[in-house]
C-alpha positions as a printed Julia matrix, in Angstrom:
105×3 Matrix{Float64}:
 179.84  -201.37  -11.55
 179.4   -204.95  -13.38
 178.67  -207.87  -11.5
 179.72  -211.5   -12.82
 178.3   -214.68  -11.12
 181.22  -216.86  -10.3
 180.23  -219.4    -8.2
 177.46  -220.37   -5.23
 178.36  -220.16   -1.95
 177.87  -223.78   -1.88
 180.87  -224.61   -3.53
 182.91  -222.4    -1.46
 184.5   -224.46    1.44
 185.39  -222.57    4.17
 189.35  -220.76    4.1
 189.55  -222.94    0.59
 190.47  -220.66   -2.33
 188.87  -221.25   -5.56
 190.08  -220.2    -8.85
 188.29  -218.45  -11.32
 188.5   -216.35  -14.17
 186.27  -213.3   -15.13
 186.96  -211.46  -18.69
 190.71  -213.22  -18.64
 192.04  -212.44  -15.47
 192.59  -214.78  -12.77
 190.27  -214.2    -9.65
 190.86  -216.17   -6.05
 187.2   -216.16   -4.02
 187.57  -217.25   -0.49
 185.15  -217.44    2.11
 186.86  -217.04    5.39
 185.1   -215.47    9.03
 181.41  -215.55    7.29
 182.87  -213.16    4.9
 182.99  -213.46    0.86
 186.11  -211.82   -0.73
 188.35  -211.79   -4.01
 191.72  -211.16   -4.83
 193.43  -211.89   -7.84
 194.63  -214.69   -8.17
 198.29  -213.79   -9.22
 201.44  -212.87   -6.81
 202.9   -209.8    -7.1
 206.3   -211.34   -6.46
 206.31  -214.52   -7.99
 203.66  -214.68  -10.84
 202.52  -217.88   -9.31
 198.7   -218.79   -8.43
 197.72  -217.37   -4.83
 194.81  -219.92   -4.57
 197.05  -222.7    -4.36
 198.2   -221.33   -1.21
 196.86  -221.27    2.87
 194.08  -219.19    3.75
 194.54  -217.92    7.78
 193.38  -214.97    9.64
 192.05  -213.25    6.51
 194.82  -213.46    4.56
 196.06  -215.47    1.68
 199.34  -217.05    1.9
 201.92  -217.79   -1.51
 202.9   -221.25   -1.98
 205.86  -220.96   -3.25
 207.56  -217.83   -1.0
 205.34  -217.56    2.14
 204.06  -213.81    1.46
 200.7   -213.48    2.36
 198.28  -210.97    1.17
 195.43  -209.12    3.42
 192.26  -210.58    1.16
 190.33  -207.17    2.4
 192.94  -204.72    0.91
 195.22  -206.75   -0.9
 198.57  -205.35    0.97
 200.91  -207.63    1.57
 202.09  -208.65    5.21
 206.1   -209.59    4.79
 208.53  -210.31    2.3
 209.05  -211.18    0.1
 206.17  -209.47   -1.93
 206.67  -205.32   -1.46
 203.41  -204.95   -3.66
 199.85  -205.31   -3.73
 197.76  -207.44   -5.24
 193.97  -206.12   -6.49
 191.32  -207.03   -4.86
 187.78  -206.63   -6.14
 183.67  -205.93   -4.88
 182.32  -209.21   -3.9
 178.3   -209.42   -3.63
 176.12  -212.24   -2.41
 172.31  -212.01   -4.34
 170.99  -215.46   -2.94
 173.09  -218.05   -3.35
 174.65  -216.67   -5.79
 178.64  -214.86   -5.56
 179.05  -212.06   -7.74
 182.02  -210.45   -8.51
 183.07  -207.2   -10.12
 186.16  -206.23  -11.54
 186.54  -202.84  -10.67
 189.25  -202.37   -8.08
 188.28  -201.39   -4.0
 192.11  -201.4    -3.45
């Protein structure tokens, strides 16, 4: 499994998403609860950017419909999403956040 440096955990405010993009695709890192994860950063009902939305209770909430998405497995909680989105491996190596592409969920 490859890891990619996205950020430090510096610049990750707490239950703030922040956008970034590994290889093309659109990645949402949150640090919520002490925990690191990733999602990407794309709704599975709407095609609109999940890290423009409300992070709560470990999940990440669509601006524009109000689904909201487990950020551990990537399920989502209500409608109007029925899908999934990915999620991904997250790894702290110092200060560093490293994320993989290769699926958990």
């Amino acid at each position: 499994m490859t890891f990619v440096r996205v950020c430090g955990l510096g610049e990750l405010a707490e239950d703030t998403p922040k956008r970034v993009e590994i290889a093309g695709t659109p990645v949402s890192v949150v640090s919520t609860g002490g925990e690191v994860f990733a999602i990407n950063d794309i709704c599975s009902h709407a095609n609109v950017s999940l890290s423009e939305g409300e992070v709560e209770d470990c999940q990440i909430e669509c601006w524009l419909h109000g689904s909201a998405f487990d950020l551990r497995t990537g399920k989502p909680s209500g409608l109007p999403a029925t899908r999934p989105v990915p999620v991904y491996p997250v790894k702290i190596e110092g200060d560093d956040v490293l994320v993989s592409l290769s699926q958990e969920s």
